PDB file of C-alpha atoms in Angstrom:
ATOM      1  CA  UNK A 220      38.087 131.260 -79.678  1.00  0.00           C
ATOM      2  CA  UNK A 221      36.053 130.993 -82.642  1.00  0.00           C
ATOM      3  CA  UNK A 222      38.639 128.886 -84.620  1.00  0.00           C
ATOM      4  CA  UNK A 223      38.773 126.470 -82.053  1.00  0.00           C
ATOM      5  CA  UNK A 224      34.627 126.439 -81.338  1.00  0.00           C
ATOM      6  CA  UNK A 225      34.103 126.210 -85.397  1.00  0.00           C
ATOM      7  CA  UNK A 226      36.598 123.086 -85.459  1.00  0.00           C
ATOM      8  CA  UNK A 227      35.435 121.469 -82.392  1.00  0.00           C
ATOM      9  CA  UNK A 228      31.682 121.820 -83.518  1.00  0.00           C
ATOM     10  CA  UNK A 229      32.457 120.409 -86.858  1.00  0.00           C
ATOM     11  CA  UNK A 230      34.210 117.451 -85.750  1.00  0.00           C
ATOM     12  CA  UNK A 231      31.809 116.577 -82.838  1.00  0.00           C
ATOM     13  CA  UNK A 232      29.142 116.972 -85.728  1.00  0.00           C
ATOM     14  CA  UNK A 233      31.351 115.025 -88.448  1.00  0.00           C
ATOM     15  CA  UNK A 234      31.939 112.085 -85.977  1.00  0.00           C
ATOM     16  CA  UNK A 235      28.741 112.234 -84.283  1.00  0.00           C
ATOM     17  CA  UNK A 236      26.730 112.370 -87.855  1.00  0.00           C
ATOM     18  CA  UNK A 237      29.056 109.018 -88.785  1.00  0.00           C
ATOM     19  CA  UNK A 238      28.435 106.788 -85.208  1.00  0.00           C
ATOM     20  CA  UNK A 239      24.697 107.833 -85.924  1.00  0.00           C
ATOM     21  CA  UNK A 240      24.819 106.577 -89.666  1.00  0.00           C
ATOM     22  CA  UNK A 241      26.155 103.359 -88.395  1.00  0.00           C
ATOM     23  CA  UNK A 242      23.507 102.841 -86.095  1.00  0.00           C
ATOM     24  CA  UNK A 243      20.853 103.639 -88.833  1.00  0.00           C
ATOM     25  CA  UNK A 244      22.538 101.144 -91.266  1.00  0.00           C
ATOM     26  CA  UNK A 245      22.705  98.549 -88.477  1.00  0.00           C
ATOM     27  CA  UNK A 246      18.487  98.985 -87.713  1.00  0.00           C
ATOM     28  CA  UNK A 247      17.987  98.752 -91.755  1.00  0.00           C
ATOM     29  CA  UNK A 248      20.142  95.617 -91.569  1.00  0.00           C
ATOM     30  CA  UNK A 249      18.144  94.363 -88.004  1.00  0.00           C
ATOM     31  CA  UNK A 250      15.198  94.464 -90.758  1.00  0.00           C
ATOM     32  CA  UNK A 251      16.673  92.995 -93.522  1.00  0.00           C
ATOM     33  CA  UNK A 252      18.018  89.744 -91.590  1.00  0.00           C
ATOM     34  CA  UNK A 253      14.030  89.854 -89.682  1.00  0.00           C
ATOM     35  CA  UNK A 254      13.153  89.211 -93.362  1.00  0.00           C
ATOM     36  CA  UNK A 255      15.081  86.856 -93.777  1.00  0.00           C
ATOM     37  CA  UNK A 256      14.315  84.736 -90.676  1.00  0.00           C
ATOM     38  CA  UNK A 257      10.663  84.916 -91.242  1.00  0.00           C
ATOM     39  CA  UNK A 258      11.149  83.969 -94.794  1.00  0.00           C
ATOM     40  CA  UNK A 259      13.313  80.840 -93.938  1.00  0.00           C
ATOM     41  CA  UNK A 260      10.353  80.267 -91.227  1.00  0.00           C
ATOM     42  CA  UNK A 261       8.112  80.540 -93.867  1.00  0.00           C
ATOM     43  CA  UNK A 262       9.656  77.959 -96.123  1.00  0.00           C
ATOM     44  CA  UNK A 263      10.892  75.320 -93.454  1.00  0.00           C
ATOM     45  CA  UNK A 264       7.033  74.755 -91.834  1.00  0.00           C
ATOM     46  CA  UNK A 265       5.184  74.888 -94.973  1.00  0.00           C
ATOM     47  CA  UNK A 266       3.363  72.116 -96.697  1.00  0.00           C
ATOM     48  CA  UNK A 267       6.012  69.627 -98.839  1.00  0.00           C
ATOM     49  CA  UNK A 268       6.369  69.679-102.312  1.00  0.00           C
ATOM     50  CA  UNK A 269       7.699  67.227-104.905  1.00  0.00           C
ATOM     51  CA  UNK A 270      11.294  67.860-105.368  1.00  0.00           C
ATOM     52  CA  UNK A 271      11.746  70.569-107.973  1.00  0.00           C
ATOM     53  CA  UNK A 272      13.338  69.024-111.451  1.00  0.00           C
ATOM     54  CA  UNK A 273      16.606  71.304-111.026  1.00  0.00           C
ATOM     55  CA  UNK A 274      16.659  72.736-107.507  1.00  0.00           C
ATOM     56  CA  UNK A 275      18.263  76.495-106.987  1.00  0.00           C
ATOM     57  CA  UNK A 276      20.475  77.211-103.954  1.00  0.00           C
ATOM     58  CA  UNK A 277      19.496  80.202-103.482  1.00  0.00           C
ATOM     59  CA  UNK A 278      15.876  80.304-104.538  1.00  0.00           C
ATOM     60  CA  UNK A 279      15.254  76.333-103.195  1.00  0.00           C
ATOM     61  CA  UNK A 280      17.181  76.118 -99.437  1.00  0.00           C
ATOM     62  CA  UNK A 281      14.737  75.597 -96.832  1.00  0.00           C
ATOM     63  CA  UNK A 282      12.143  74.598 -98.992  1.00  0.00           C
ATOM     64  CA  UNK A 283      10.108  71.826 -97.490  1.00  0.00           C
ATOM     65  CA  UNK A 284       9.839  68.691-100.062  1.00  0.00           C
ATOM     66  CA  UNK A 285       8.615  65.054 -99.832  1.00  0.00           C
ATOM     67  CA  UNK A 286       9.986  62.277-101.968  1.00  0.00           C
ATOM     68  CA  UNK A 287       9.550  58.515-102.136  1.00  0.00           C
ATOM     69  CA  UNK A 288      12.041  55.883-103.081  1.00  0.00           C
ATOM     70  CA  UNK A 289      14.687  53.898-101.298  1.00  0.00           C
ATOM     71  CA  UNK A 290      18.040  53.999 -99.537  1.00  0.00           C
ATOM     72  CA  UNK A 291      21.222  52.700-101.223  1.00  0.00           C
ATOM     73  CA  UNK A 292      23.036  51.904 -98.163  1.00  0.00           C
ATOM     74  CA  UNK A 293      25.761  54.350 -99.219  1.00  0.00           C
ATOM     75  CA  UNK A 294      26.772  56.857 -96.761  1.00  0.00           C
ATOM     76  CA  UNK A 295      28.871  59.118 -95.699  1.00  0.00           C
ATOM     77  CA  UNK A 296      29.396  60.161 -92.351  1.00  0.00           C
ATOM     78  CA  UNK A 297      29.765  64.120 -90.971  1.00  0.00           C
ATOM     79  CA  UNK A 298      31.378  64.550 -87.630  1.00  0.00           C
ATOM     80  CA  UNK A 299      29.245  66.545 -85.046  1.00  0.00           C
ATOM     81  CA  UNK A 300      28.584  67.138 -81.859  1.00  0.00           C
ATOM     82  CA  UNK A 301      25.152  67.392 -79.642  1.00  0.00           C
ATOM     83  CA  UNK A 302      24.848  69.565 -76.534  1.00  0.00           C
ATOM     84  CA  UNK A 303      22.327  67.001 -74.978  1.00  0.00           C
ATOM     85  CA  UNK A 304      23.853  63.727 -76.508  1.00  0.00           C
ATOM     86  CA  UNK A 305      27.852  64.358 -76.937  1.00  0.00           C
ATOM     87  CA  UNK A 306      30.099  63.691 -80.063  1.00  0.00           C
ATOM     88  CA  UNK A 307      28.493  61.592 -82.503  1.00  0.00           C
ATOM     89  CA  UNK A 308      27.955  61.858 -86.820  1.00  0.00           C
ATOM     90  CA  UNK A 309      25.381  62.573 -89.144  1.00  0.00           C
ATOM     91  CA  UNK A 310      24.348  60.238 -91.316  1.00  0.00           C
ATOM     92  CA  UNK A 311      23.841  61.571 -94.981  1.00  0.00           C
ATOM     93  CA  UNK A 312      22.869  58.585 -97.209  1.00  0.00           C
ATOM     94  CA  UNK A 313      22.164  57.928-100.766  1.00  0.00           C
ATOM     95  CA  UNK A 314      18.972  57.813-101.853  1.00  0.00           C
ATOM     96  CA  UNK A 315      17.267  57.059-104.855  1.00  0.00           C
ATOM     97  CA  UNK A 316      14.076  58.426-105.732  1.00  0.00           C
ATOM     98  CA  UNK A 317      11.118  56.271-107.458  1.00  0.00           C
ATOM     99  CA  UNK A 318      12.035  58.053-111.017  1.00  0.00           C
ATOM    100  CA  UNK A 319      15.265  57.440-110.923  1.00  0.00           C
ATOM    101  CA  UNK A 320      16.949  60.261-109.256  1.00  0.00           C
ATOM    102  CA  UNK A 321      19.996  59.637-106.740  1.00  0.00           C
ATOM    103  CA  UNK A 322      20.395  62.271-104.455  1.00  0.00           C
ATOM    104  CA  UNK A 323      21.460  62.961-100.870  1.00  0.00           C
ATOM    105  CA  UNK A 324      19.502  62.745 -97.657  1.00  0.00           C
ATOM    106  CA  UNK A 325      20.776  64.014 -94.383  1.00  0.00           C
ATOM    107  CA  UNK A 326      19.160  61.782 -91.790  1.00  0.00           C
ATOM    108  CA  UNK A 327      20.621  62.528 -89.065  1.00  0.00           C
ATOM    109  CA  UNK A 328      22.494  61.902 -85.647  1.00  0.00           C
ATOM    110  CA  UNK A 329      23.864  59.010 -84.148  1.00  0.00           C
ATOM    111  CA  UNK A 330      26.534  58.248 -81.586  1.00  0.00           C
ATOM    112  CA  UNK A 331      30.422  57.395 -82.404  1.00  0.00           C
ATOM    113  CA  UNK A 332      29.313  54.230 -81.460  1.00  0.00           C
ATOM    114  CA  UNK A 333      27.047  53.939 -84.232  1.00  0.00           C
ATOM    115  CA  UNK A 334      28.761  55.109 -87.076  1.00  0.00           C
ATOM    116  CA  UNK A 335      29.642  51.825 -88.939  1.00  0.00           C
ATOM    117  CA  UNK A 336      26.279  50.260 -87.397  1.00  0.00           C
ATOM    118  CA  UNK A 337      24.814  48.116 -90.016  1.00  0.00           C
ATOM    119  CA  UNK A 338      21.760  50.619 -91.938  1.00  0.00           C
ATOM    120  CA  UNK A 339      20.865  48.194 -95.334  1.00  0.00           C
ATOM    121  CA  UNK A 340      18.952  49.248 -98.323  1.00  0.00           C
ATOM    122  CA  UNK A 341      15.522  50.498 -97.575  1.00  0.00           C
ATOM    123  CA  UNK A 342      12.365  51.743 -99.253  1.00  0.00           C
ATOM    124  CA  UNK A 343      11.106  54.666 -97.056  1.00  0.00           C
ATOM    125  CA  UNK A 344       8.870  57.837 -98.218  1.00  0.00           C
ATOM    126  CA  UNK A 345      10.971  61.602 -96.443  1.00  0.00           C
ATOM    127  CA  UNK A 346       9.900  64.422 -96.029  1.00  0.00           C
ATOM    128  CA  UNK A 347      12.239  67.473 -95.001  1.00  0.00           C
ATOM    129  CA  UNK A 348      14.117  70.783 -96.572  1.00  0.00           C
ATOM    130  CA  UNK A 349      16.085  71.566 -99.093  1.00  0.00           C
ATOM    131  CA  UNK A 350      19.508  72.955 -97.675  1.00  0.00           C
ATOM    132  CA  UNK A 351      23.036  73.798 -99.103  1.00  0.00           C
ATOM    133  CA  UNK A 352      24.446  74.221 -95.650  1.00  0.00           C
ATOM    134  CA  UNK A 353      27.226  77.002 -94.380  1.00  0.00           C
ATOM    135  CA  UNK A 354      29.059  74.060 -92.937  1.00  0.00           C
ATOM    136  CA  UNK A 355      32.637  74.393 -95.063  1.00  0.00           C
ATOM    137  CA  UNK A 356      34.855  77.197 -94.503  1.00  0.00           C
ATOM    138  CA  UNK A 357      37.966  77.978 -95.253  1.00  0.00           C
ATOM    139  CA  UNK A 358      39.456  76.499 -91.721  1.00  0.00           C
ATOM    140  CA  UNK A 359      37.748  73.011 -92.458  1.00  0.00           C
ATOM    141  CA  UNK A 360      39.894  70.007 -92.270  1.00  0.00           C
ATOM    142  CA  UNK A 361      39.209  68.145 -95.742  1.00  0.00           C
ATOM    143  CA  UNK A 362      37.600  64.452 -96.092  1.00  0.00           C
ATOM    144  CA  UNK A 363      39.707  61.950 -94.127  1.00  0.00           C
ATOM    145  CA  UNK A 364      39.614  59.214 -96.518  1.00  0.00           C
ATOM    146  CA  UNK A 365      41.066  57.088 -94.128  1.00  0.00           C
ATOM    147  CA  UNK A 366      39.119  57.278 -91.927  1.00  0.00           C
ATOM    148  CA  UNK A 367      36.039  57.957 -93.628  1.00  0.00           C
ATOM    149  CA  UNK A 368      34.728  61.442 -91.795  1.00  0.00           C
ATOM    150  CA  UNK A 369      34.052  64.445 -93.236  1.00  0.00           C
ATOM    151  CA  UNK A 370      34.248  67.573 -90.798  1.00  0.00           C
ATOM    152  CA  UNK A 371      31.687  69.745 -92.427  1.00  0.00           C
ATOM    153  CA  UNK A 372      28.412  68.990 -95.122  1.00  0.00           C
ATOM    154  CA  UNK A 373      30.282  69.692 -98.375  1.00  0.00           C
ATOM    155  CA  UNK A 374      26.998  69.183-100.569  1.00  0.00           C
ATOM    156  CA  UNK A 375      29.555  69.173-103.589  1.00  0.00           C
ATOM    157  CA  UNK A 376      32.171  66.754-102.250  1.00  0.00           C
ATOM    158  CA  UNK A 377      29.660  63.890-100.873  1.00  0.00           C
ATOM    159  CA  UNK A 378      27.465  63.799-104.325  1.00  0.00           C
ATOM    160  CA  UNK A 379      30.988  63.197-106.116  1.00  0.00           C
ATOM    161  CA  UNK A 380      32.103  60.938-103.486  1.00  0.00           C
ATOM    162  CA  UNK A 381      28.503  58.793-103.927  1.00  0.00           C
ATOM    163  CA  UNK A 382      27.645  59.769-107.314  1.00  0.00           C
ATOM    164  CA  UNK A 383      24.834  61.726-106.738  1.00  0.00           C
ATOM    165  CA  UNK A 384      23.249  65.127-107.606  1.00  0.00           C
ATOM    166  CA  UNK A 385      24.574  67.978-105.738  1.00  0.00           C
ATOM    167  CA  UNK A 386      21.109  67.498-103.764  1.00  0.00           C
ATOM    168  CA  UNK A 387      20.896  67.431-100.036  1.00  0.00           C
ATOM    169  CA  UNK A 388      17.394  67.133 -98.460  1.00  0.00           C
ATOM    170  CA  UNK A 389      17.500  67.166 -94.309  1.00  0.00           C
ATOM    171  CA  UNK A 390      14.682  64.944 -92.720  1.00  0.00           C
ATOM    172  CA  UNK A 391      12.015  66.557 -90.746  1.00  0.00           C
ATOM    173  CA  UNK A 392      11.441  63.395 -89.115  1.00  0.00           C
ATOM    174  CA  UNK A 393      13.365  59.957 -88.039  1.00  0.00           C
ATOM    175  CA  UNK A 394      14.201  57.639 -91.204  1.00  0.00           C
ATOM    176  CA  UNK A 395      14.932  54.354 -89.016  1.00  0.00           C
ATOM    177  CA  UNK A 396      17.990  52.153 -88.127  1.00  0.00           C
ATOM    178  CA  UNK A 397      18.359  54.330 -84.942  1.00  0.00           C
ATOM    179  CA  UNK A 398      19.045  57.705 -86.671  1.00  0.00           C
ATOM    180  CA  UNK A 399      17.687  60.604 -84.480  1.00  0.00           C
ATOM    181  CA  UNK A 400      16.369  63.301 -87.437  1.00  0.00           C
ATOM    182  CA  UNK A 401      17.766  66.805 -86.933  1.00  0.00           C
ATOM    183  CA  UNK A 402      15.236  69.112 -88.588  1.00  0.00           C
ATOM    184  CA  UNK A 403      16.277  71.854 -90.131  1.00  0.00           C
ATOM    185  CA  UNK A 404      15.592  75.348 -87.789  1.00  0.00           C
ATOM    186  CA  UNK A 405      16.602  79.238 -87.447  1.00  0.00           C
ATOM    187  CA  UNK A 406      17.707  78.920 -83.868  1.00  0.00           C
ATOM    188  CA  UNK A 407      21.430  79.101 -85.612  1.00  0.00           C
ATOM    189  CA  UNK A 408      20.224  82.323 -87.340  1.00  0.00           C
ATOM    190  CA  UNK A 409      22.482  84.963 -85.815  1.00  0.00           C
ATOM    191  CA  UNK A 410      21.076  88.442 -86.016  1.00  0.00           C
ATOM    192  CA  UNK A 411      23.753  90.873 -83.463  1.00  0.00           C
ATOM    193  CA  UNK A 412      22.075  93.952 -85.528  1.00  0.00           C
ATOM    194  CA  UNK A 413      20.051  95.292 -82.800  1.00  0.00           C
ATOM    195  CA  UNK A 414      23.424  94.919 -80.374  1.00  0.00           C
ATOM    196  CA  UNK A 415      25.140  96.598 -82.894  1.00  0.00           C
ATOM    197  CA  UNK A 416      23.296  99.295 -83.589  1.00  0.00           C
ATOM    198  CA  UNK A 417      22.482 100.131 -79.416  1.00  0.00           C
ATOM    199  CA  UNK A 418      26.384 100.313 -79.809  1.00  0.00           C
ATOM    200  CA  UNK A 419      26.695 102.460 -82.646  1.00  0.00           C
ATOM    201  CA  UNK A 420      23.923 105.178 -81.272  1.00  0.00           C
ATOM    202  CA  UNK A 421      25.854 104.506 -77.473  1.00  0.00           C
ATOM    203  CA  UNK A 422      28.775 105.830 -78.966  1.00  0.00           C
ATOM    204  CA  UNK A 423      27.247 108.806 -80.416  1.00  0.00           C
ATOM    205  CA  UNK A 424      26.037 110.010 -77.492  1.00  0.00           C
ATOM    206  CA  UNK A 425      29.146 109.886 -75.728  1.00  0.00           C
ATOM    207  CA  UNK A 426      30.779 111.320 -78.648  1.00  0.00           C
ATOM    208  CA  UNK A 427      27.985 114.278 -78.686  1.00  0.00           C
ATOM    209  CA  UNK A 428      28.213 114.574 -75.493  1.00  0.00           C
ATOM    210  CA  UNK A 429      32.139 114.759 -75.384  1.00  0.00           C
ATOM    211  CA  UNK A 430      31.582 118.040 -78.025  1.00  0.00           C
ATOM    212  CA  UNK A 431      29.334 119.782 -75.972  1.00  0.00           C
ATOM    213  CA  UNK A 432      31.658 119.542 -72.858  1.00  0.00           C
ATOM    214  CA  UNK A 433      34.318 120.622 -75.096  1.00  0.00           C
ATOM    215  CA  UNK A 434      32.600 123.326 -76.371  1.00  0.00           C
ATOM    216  CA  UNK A 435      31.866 124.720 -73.050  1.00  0.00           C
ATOM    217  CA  UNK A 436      35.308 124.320 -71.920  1.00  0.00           C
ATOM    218  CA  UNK A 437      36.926 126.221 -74.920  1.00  0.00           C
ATOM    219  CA  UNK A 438      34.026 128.957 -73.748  1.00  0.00           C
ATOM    220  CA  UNK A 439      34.591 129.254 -70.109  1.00  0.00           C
ATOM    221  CA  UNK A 440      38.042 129.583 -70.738  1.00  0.00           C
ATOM    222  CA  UNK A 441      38.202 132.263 -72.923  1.00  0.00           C
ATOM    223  CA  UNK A 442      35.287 134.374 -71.032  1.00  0.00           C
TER     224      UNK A 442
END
């Protein structure tokens, strides 16, 4: 009898102590990606700031900027889709700014329709975000040259392809020639932790609970 209590009390403990560590890693992570969001939050609504001379990924994204200059006309076109408006593209132009720089703009959405619509060269001041999006994975279909879409924002890929800086600002507000600015937001923020860790503590109940039953059964059976 007290073999079998010793080993069933140390494994209900073991595996209970484990489930419960989960859950306590999963709360410390529900903080972390709070931080995170409020941060971004932060960034996206505050006041804009001249683009930074050399901006950093990961010190930069989100951060709100305004710059004045003109659009090239260039573009390159992102397939998309909108809940309220159906398939459509956004529209990330070339734009270069009134000391010389040429980087990227994302304006934003228009219809299939649209997407060869004429948008000329234009001088227009924007304000929006820095942002190196999570668009690209490793399931991404690459740049259809042929037909001229690319299936995800590869910052990288459309500078080369327009011969810009790896620089991709996303418009707070409209730009013109019909295209419907899609600011940037943390609604996409996922943050599962506190799921995850209801889970986690769920299961150590059960499992806790499962030990104590099993404790009482090894007892009643040997009394």
């Amino acid at each position: 009898m007290l073999r079998n209590t010793i080993f069933a009390l140390v494994l209900g403990l073991a595996g209970g102590g484990i489930l419960i560590g989960l859950g306590i890693w999963q709360v410390q992570r529900l903080a972390w990606k709070e931080a995170i969001i409020t941060d971004a939050t932060t960034m996206i609504a505050a006041d804009p700031i001249a683009l930074p001379d050399t901006p950093d990924p990961t010190k930069d994204r989100y951060r709100a900027v305004v710059v004045t200059g003109r659009f090239t006309g260039e573009e390159a076109h992102v397939l998309t889709s909108s809940r309220e408006r159906g398939p459509g593209f956004l529209v990330v132009g070339a734009y270069v700014t009134d000391d010389g720089r040429r980087i990227l703009i994302d304006r934003g959405y228009v219809p299939e329709s649209a997407k060869t619509a004429p948008r000329p060269p234009r001088v227009v001041a924007v304000e929006g975000n820095l942002n190196w999006p999570d668009d690209v994975t490793a399931s991404t279909p690459p740049y259809d040259a042929s037909r001229a879409i690319w299936y995800g924002r590869d910052v990288a890929g459309i500078a080369a392809l327009l011969k810009t800086e790896p620089v991709l600002i996303i418009a707070r507000t409209d730009t013109g020639d019909a295209v419907l600015a899609q600011p940037v937001t943390t609604a996409g923020f996922r943050n599962d932790h506190l799921g995850y860790a209801v889970t986690w503590f769920g299961l150590a109940a059960v499992w806790l609970g499962m030990t104590v039953f099993l404790l009482w059964r090894i007892r009643t059976r040997t009394v």
